[in-house]
Every structure is written in structure tokens, then in C-alpha cells.
Tab-separated table of C-alpha atoms and ligand atoms in Angstrom:
chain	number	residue	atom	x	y	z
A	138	UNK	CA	0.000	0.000	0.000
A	139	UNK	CA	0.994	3.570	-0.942
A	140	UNK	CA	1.753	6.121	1.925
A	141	UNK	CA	2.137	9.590	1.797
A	142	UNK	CA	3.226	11.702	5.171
A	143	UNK	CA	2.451	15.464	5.392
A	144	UNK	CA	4.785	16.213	7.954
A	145	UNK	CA	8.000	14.488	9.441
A	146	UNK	CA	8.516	15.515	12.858
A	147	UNK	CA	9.017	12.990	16.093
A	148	UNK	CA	5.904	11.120	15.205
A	149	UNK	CA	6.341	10.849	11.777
A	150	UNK	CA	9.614	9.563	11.729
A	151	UNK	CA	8.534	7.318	15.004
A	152	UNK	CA	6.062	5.645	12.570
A	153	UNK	CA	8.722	5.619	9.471
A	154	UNK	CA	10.952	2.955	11.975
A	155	UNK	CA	7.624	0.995	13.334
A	156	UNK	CA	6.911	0.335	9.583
A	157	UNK	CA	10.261	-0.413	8.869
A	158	UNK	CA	10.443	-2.740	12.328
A	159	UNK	CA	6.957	-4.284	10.813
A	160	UNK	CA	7.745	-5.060	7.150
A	161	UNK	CA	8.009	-7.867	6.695
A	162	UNK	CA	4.485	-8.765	8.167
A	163	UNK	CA	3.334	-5.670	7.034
A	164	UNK	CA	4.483	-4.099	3.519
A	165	UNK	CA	3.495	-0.625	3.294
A	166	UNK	CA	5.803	1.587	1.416
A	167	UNK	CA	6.152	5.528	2.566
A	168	UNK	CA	6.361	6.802	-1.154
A	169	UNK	CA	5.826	10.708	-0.867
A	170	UNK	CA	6.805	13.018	2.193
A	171	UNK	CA	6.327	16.934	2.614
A	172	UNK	CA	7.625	18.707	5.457
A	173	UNK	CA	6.983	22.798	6.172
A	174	UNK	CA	10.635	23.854	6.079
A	175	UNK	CA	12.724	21.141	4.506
A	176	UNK	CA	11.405	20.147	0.758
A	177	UNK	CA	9.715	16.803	0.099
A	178	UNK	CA	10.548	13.364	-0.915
A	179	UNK	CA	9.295	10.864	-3.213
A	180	UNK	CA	10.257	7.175	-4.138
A	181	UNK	CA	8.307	4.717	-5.807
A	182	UNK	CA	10.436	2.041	-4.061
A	183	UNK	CA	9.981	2.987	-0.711
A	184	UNK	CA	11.875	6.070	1.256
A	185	UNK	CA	14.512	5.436	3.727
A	186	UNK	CA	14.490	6.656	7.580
A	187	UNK	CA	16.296	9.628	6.408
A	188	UNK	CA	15.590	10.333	2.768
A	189	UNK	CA	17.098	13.267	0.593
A	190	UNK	CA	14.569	15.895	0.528
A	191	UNK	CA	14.263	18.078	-2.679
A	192	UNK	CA	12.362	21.271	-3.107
A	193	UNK	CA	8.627	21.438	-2.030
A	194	UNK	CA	6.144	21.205	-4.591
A	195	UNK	CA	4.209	24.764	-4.616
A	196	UNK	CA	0.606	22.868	-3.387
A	197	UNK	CA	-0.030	19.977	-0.821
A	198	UNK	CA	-2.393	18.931	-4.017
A	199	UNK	CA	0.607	18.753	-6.152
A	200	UNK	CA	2.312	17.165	-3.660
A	201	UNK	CA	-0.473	14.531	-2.980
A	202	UNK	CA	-0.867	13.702	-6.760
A	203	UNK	CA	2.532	13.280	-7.486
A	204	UNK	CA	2.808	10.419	-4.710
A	205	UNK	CA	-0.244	8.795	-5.717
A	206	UNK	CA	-0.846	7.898	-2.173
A	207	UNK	CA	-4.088	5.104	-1.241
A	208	UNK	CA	-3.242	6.353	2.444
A	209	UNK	CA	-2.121	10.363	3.969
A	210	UNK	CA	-0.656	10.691	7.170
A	211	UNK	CA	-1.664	14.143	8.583
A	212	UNK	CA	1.410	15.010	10.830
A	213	UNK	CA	1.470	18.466	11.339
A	214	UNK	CA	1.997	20.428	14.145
A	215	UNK	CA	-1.104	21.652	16.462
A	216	UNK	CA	-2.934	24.796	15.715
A	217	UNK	CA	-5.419	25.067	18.239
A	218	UNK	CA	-7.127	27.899	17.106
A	219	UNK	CA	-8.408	27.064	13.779
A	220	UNK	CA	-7.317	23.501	13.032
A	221	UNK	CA	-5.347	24.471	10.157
A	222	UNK	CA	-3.851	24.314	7.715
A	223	UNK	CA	-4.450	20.645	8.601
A	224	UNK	CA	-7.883	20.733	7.692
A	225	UNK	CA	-7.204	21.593	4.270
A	226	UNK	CA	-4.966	19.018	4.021
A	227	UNK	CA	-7.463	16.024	4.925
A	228	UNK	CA	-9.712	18.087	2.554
A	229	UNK	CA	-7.168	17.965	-0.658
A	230	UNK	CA	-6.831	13.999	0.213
A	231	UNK	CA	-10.037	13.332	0.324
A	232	UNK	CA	-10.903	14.899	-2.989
A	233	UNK	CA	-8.375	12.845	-4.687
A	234	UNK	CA	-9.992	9.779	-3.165
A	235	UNK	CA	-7.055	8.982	-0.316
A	236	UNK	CA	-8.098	7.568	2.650
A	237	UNK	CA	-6.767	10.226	6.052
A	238	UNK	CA	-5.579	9.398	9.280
A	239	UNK	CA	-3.986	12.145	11.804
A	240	UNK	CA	-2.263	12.233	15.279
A	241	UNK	CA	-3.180	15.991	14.622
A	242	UNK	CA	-6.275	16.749	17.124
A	243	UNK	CA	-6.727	20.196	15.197
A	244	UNK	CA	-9.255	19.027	12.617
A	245	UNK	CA	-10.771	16.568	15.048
A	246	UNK	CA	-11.169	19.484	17.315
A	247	UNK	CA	-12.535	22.062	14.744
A	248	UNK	CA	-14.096	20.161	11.976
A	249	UNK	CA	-15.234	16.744	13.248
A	250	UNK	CA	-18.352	16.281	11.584
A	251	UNK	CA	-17.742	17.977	8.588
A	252	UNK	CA	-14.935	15.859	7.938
A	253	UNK	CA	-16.423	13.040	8.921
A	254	UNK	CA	-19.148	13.301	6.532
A	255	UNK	CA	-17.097	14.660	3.554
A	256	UNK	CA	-15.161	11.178	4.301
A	257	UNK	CA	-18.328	9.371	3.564
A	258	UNK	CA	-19.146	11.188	0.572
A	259	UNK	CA	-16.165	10.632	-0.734
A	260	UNK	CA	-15.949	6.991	0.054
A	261	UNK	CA	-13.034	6.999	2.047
A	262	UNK	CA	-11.828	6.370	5.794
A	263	UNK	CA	-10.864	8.936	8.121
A	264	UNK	CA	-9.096	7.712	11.184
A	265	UNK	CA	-7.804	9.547	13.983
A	266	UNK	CA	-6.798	7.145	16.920
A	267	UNK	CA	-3.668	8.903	17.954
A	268	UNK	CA	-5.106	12.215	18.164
A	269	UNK	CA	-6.133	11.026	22.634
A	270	UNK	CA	-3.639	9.189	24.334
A	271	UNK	CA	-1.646	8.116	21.610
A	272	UNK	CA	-2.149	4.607	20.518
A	273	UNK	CA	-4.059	3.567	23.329
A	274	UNK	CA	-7.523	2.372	22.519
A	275	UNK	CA	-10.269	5.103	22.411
A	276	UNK	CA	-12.190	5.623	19.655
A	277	UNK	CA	-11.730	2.567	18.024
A	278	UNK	CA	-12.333	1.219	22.010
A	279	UNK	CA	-15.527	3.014	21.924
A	280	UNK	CA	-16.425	1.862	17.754
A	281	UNK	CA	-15.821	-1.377	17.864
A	282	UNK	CA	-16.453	-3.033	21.417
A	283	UNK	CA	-18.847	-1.262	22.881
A	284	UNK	CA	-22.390	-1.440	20.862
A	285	UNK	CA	-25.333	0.446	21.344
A	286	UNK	CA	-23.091	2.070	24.653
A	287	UNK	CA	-23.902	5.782	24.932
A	288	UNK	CA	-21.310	8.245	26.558
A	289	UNK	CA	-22.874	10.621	29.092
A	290	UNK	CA	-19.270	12.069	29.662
A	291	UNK	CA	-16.181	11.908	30.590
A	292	UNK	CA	-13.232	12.070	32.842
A	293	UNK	CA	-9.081	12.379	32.142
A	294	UNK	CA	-5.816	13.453	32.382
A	295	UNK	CA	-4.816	13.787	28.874
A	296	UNK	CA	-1.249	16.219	28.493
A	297	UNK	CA	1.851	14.461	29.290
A	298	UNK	CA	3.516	17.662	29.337
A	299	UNK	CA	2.200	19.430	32.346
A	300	UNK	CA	2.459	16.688	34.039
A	301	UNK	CA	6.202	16.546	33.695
A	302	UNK	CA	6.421	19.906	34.651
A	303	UNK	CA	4.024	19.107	37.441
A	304	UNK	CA	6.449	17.146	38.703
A	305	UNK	CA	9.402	19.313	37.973
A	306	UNK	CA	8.261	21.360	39.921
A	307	UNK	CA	7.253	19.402	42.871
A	308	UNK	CA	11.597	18.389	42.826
A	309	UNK	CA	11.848	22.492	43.429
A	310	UNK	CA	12.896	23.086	39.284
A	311	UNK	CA	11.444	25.681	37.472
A	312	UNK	CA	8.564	25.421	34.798
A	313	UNK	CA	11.105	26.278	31.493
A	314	UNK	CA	13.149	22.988	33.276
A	315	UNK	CA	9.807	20.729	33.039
A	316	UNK	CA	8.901	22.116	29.859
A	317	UNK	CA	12.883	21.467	28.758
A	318	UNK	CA	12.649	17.970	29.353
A	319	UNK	CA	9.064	17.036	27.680
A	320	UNK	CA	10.896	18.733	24.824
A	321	UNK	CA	13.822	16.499	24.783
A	322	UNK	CA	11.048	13.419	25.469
A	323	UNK	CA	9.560	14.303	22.252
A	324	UNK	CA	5.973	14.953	23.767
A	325	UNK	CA	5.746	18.756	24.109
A	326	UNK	CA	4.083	20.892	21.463
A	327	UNK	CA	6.397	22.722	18.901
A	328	UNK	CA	4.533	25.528	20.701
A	329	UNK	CA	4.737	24.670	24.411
A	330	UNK	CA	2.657	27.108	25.784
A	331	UNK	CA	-0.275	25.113	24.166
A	332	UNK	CA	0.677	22.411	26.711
A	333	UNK	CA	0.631	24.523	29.912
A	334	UNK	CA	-2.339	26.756	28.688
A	335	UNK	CA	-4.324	24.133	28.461
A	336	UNK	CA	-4.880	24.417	24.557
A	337	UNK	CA	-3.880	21.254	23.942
A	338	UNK	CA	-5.991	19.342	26.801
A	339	UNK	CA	-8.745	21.613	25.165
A	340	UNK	CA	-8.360	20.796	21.539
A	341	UNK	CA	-8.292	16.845	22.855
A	342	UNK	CA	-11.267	17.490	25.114
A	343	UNK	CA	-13.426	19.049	22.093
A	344	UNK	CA	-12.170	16.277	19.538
A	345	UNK	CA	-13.439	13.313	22.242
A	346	UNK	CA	-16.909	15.143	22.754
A	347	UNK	CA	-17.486	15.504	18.967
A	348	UNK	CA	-16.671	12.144	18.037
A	349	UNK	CA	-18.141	10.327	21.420
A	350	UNK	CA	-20.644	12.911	22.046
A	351	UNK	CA	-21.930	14.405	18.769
A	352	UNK	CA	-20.755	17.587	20.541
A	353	UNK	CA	-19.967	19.888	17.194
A	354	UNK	CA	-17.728	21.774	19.556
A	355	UNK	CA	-14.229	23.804	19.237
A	356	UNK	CA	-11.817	24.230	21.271
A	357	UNK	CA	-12.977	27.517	22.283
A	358	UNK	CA	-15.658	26.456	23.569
A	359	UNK	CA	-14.144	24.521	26.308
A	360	UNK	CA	-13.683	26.370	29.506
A	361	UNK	CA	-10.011	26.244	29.997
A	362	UNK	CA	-7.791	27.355	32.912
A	363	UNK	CA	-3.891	26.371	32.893
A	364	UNK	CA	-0.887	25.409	35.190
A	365	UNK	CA	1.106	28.554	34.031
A	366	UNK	CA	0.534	30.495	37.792
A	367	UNK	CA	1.846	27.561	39.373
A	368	UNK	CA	4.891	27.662	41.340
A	369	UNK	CA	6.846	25.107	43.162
A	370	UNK	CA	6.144	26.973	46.556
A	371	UNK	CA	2.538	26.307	46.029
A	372	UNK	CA	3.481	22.075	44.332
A	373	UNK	CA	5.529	21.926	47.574
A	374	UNK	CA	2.822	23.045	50.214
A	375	UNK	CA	0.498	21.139	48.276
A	376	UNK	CA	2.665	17.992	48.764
A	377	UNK	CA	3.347	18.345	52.206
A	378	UNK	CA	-0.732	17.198	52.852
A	379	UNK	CA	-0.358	14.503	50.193
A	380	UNK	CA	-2.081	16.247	47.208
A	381	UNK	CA	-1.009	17.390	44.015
A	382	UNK	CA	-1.747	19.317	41.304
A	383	UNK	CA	-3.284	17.655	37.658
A	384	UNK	CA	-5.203	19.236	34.892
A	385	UNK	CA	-8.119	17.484	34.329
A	386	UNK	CA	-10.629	17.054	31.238
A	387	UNK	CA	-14.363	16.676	32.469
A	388	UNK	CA	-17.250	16.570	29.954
A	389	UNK	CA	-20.871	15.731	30.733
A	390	UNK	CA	-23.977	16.083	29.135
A	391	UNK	CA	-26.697	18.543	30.803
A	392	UNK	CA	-30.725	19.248	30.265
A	393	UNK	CA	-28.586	22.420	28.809
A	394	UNK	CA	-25.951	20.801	26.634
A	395	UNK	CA	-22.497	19.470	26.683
A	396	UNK	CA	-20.439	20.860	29.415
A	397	UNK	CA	-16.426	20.875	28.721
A	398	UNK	CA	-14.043	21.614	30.787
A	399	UNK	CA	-10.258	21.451	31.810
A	400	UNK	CA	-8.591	22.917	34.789
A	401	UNK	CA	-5.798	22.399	36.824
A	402	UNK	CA	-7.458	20.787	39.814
A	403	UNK	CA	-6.008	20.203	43.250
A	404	UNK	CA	-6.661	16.212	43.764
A	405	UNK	CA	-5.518	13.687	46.914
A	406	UNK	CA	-2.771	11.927	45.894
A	407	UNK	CA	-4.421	8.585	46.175
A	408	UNK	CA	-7.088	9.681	43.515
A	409	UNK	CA	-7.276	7.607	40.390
A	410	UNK	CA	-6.612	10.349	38.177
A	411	UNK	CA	-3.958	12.082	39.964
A	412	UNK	CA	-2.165	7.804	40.639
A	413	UNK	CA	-0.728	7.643	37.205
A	414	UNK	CA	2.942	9.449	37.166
A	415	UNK	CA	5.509	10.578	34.531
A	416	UNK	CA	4.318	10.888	31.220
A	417	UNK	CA	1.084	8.164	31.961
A	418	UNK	CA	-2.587	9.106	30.514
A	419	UNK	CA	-6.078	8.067	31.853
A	420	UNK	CA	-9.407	8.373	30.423
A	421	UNK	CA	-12.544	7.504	31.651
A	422	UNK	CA	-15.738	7.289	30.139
A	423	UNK	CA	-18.994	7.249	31.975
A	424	UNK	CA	-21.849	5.704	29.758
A	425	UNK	CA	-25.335	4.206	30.122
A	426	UNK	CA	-24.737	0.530	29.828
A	427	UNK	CA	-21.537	0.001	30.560
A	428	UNK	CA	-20.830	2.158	33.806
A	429	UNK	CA	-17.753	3.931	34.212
A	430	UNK	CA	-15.185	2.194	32.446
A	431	UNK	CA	-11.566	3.526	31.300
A	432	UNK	CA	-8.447	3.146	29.261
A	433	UNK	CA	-5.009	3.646	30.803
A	434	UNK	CA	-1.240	3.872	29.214
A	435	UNK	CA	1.516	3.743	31.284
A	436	UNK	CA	4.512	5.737	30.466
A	437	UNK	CA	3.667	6.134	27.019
A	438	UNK	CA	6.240	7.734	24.512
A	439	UNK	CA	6.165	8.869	20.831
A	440	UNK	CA	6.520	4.993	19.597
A	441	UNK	CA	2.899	4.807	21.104
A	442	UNK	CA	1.476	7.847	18.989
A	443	UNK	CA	3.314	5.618	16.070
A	444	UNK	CA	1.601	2.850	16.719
A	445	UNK	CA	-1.716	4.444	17.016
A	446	UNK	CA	-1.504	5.827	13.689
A	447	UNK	CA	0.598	2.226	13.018
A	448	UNK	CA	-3.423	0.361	13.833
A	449	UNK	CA	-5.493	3.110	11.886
A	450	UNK	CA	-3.284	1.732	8.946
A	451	UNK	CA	-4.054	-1.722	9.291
A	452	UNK	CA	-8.031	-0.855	10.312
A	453	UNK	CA	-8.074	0.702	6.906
A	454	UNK	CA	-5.959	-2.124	4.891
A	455	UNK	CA	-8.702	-4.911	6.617
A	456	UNK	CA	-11.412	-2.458	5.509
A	457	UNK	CA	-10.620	-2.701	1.612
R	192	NAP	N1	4.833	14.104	19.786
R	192	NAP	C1	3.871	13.401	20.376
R	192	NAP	O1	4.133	12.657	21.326
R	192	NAP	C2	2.442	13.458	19.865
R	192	NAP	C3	1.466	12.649	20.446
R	192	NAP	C4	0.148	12.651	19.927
R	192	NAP	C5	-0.159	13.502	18.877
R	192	NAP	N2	0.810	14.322	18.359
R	192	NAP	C6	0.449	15.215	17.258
R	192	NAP	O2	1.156	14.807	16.088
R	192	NAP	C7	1.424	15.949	15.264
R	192	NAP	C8	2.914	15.967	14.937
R	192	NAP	O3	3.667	16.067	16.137
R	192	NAP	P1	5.263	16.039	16.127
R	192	NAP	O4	5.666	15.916	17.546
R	192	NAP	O5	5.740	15.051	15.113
R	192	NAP	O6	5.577	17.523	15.576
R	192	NAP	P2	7.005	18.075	15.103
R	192	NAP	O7	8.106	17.222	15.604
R	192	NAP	O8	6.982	19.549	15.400
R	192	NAP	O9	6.976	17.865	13.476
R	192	NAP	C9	6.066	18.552	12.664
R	192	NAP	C10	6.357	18.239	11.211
R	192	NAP	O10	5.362	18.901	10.412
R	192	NAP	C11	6.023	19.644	9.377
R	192	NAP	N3	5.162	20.746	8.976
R	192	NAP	C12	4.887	21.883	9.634
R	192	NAP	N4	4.008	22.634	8.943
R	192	NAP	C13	3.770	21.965	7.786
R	192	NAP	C14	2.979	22.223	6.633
R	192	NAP	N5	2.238	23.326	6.538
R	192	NAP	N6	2.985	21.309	5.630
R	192	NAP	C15	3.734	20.189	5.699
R	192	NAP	N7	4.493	19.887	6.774
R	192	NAP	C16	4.504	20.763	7.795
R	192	NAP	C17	7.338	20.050	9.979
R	192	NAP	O11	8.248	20.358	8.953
R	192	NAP	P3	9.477	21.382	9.217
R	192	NAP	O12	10.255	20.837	10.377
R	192	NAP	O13	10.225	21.348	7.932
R	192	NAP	O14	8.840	22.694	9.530
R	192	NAP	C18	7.708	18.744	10.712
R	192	NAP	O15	8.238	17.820	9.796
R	192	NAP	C19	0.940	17.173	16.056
R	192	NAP	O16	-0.323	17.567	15.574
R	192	NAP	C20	0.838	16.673	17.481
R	192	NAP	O17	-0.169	17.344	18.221
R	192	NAP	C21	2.093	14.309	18.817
């Protein structure tokens, strides 16, 4: 199968070495990359880890047709306050018939059922599993194992980031220190105040409700308050009476709508969202059948937003 990546950051050179790890079981070939900055690529044959790029073609369309892609990766960095210009991306793939998936929660965010529906039309998939906690299961959790479920709402702690500098510090180190080292783990944003704003727990907290909720929200209309005033004074007095500090992403359906929200709450120490450390995600869903059920990833790292985008692949392969 024919690949083509729009973007080559961490995760999309994370998901060049999965494929290459997976070959032989799997034989996709990456045959077309664009990046913003460094030119594009193209091989019929297959590109390596670290091809030669050339210059950029003056369109993503011309880009897209010259790779003849069946599959686009949508790689690009976050833009939390419009969704693009990965929108128009998925958009110029679809029209030419390529099946999408994105770790980019942008379009999810903005442009959900639009997308989702333009997909149809089109008659091709649209897949978006790393877009919430990586390549843990979700959406797909939520698609293909739990029939006829409906989600009231929802509780998590979705950004690695802040809680890295969360814990920073809580060691006495400043916030650029936290923010330093989720950099050099490959998990902040290219922009990191998106992290500690709360932008990016937003963008994943709209993109959940519109695909589990029907929400047809953005971003902006989740209320949204930070860890940027924190300090490590207040991390340390907060530790000394065994709490801590996590920010939290709470949706629930009302007589008046979908409410959406994500703070930095103060939570015991012992509480299930604030028990899972370091980089660690947890999501859970309250529903009408099923209860309150969740999905948990320990320690994940960028080779688990690879392999999320890695299992969209294959969902779409089994589809055809
Ligand atoms: N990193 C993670 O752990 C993680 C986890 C889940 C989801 N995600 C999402 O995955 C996406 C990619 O993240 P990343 O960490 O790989 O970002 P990154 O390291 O900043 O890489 C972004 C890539 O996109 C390219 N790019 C920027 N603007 C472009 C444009 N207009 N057209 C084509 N290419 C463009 C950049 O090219 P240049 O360098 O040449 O500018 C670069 O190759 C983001 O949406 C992020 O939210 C990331």
C-alpha cells in the first residue's frame, strides 16, 4: 500500500521505523513526504528513515498527486485555534480519493463532523486514533467493542507535558526545566505554551466530545484554565498534605448541553486520576450501559502515537 506523510517531525519519523520494524508482516511503502521547512521526498520504491529531501512542490495537491498515495498521514503540528492548515490538508486527500488518518487533534477538534461526513461522501476512511492518548484504545475502544453504549461524559488526564512539569516542579525546578525535558522526550508541542495553557488538553477534550458525544464543539468552547501560575512553593505546600496538582478534562452532558471543561485541579494523591505518574494518561468514560469504564497507558512515549496511527493503517488495509 501507498503512503504519503504530510509532515515528518518525532511522530512521523517514530512511525517511518515501526513500519520499517513491521515489514516484513506488514508491507506498506512511505512513497511521498512533505515537510513545512525542509522540501519533500518521493520514491516509488519505498523512502529510507532519512531520505534526501528536494524542493517542495508549490501545493499539498501537487504534492499529494505526485505520490499517488491510497493512504495520507496528517502530521502536522497543532494549531489550536483554527485547526489548520491541517484541515485543508485532509480536505485535498479526500478529494483525490485517499483515505486520512492524523495524530493531529486540530481538525478533530474544529471540523469533526464535517470531515467526517465529507469522508463518507467521498468513500473513504478517516481515522484519527492517535489524536487522545496516543495509541491507546479510544475511539476505536468506543467503535468497535462497545455497541449500542452511549457516553454521558467523561473524565481524564490527557497532556503528558504538564504533568512533567508538574512534577518538575514538585523536585523544586522551574517550569522552562519541566517544559525542557518534555521537549527532549519528544511529547511537548512545537509551541509549548499550548501544553501549559491548556490548549492542547482543550483541543483533545473538544475532539473526544465531537466524536463520542456528537458535541460539534471547538476548542474555544471549552472552559479552559492552565498550570502557568503555578509555582513550586505552592506544588511543595500542596505535597506536604499529600495532594497534588493535575489538569483534568471533564465533559458531561446537561438538560442544557455538553459541558467541557479542563482545569488544573487540586486532587488527593491517592485519587485515580492524579495515581498515574511521569508521562502516563487516563481516560474515563462514563456511559449508560456500561458504567464507568476507562483506558489507561503507562509511560507512554512517541513509539505509542506511532503505533496508534501504526493500527489506523491496518483498520483501513482490513477495511478494503
Ligand atoms: N509528539 C507526540 O508525542 C504526539 C502525540 C500525539 C499527537 N501528536 C500530534 O502529532 C502531530 C505531529 O507532532 P510532532 O511531535 O511530530 O511535531 P514536530 O516534531 O513539530 O513535526 C512537525 C512536522 O510537520 C512539518 N510541517 C509543519 N508545517 C507543515 C505544513 N504546513 N505542511 C507540511 N508539513 C509541515 C514540519 O516540517 P518542518 O520541520 O520542515 O517545519 C515537521 O516535519 C501534532 O499535531 C501533534 O499534536 C504528537
Amino acid at each position: 500500500m501507498r503512503l504519503a506523510l504530510i509532515g515528518y517531525g518525532h511522530v512521523g519519523r517514530a512511525f517511518a521505523r515501526l513500519l520499517e520494524n513491521k515489514h516484513a508482516a506488514y508491507p506498506f511503502r512511505i512513497v511521498g513526504i512533505r515537510t513545512g521547512r525542509h522540501g519533500s521526498a518521493h520514491s516509488e520504491r519505498g523512502l529510507p528513515l532519512e531520505p534526501e529531501f528536494g524542493p517542495s512542490e508549490a501545493t499539498v495537491e501537487e504534492f499529494l498527486d505526485r505520490s499517488r498515495a491510497e493512504v495520507v498521514f496528517e502530521i502536522t503540528p497543532l494549531e489550536p485555534a483554527s485547526g489548520e492548515p491541517a484541515i485543508a490538508h485532509i480536505r485535498a486527500a479526500f478529494a483525490r480519493g485517499m483515505h486520512v488518518v492524523t495524530a493531529n487533534k486540530g481538525p478533530i477538534a474544529h471540523a469533526y463532523a464535517a470531515l467526517r461526513d465529507e469522508a463518507r461522501n467521498a468513500g473513504v476512511l478517516f481515522r484519527f486514533e492517535s489524536t487522545c492518548m496516543d495509541g491507546a484504545p479510544v475511539f476505536n475502544l468506543v467503535r468497535d467493542n462497545l455497541p449500542g453504549v452511549e457516553i454521558l461524559g467523561f473524565t481524564g488526564v490527557l497532556n503528558s507535558t504538564s504533568k512533567i512539569v508538574v512534577e518538575a516542579l514538585r523536585q523544586g525546578r522551574g517550569m522552562e526545566e519541566g517544559i525542557e525535558e518534555a521537549r527532549r522526550m519528544g511529547i511537548a508541542e512545537a509551541d509549548a505554551s499550548y501544553d501549559i495553557d491548556g490548549w492542547d488538553s482543550a483541543a483533545k477534550t473538544a475532539a473526544l466530545a465531537n466524536v463520542l458525544m456528537d458535541a460539534r464543539v471547538t476548542p474555544m468552547d471549552v472552559e479552559r484554565r492552565g498550570i502557568g501560575r503555578l509555582t513550586p512553593e505552592r506544588v511543595a505546600e500542596l505535597a506536604a498534605t499529600r495532594k497534588t496538582v493535575c489538569l483534568v478534562s471533564r465533559a458531561r452532558r446537561t438538560a442544557s448541553g455538553i459541558k467541557l471543561r479542563v482545569r488544573a485541579e487540586v486532587l488527593e494523591e491517592t485519587d485515580i486520576l492524579a495515581a498515574v505518574r511521569g508521562t502516563s494518561n487516563l481516560l474515563l468514560f462514563h456511559t449508560d450501559l456500561m458504567g464507568t469504564l476507562g483506558t489507561v497507558s503507562l509511560s507512554p512515549t512517541v513509539g505509542q502515537t506511532a503505533y496508534g496511527l501504526f493500527s489506523d493503517l491496518v483498520d483501513i488495509a482490513r477495511a478494503l
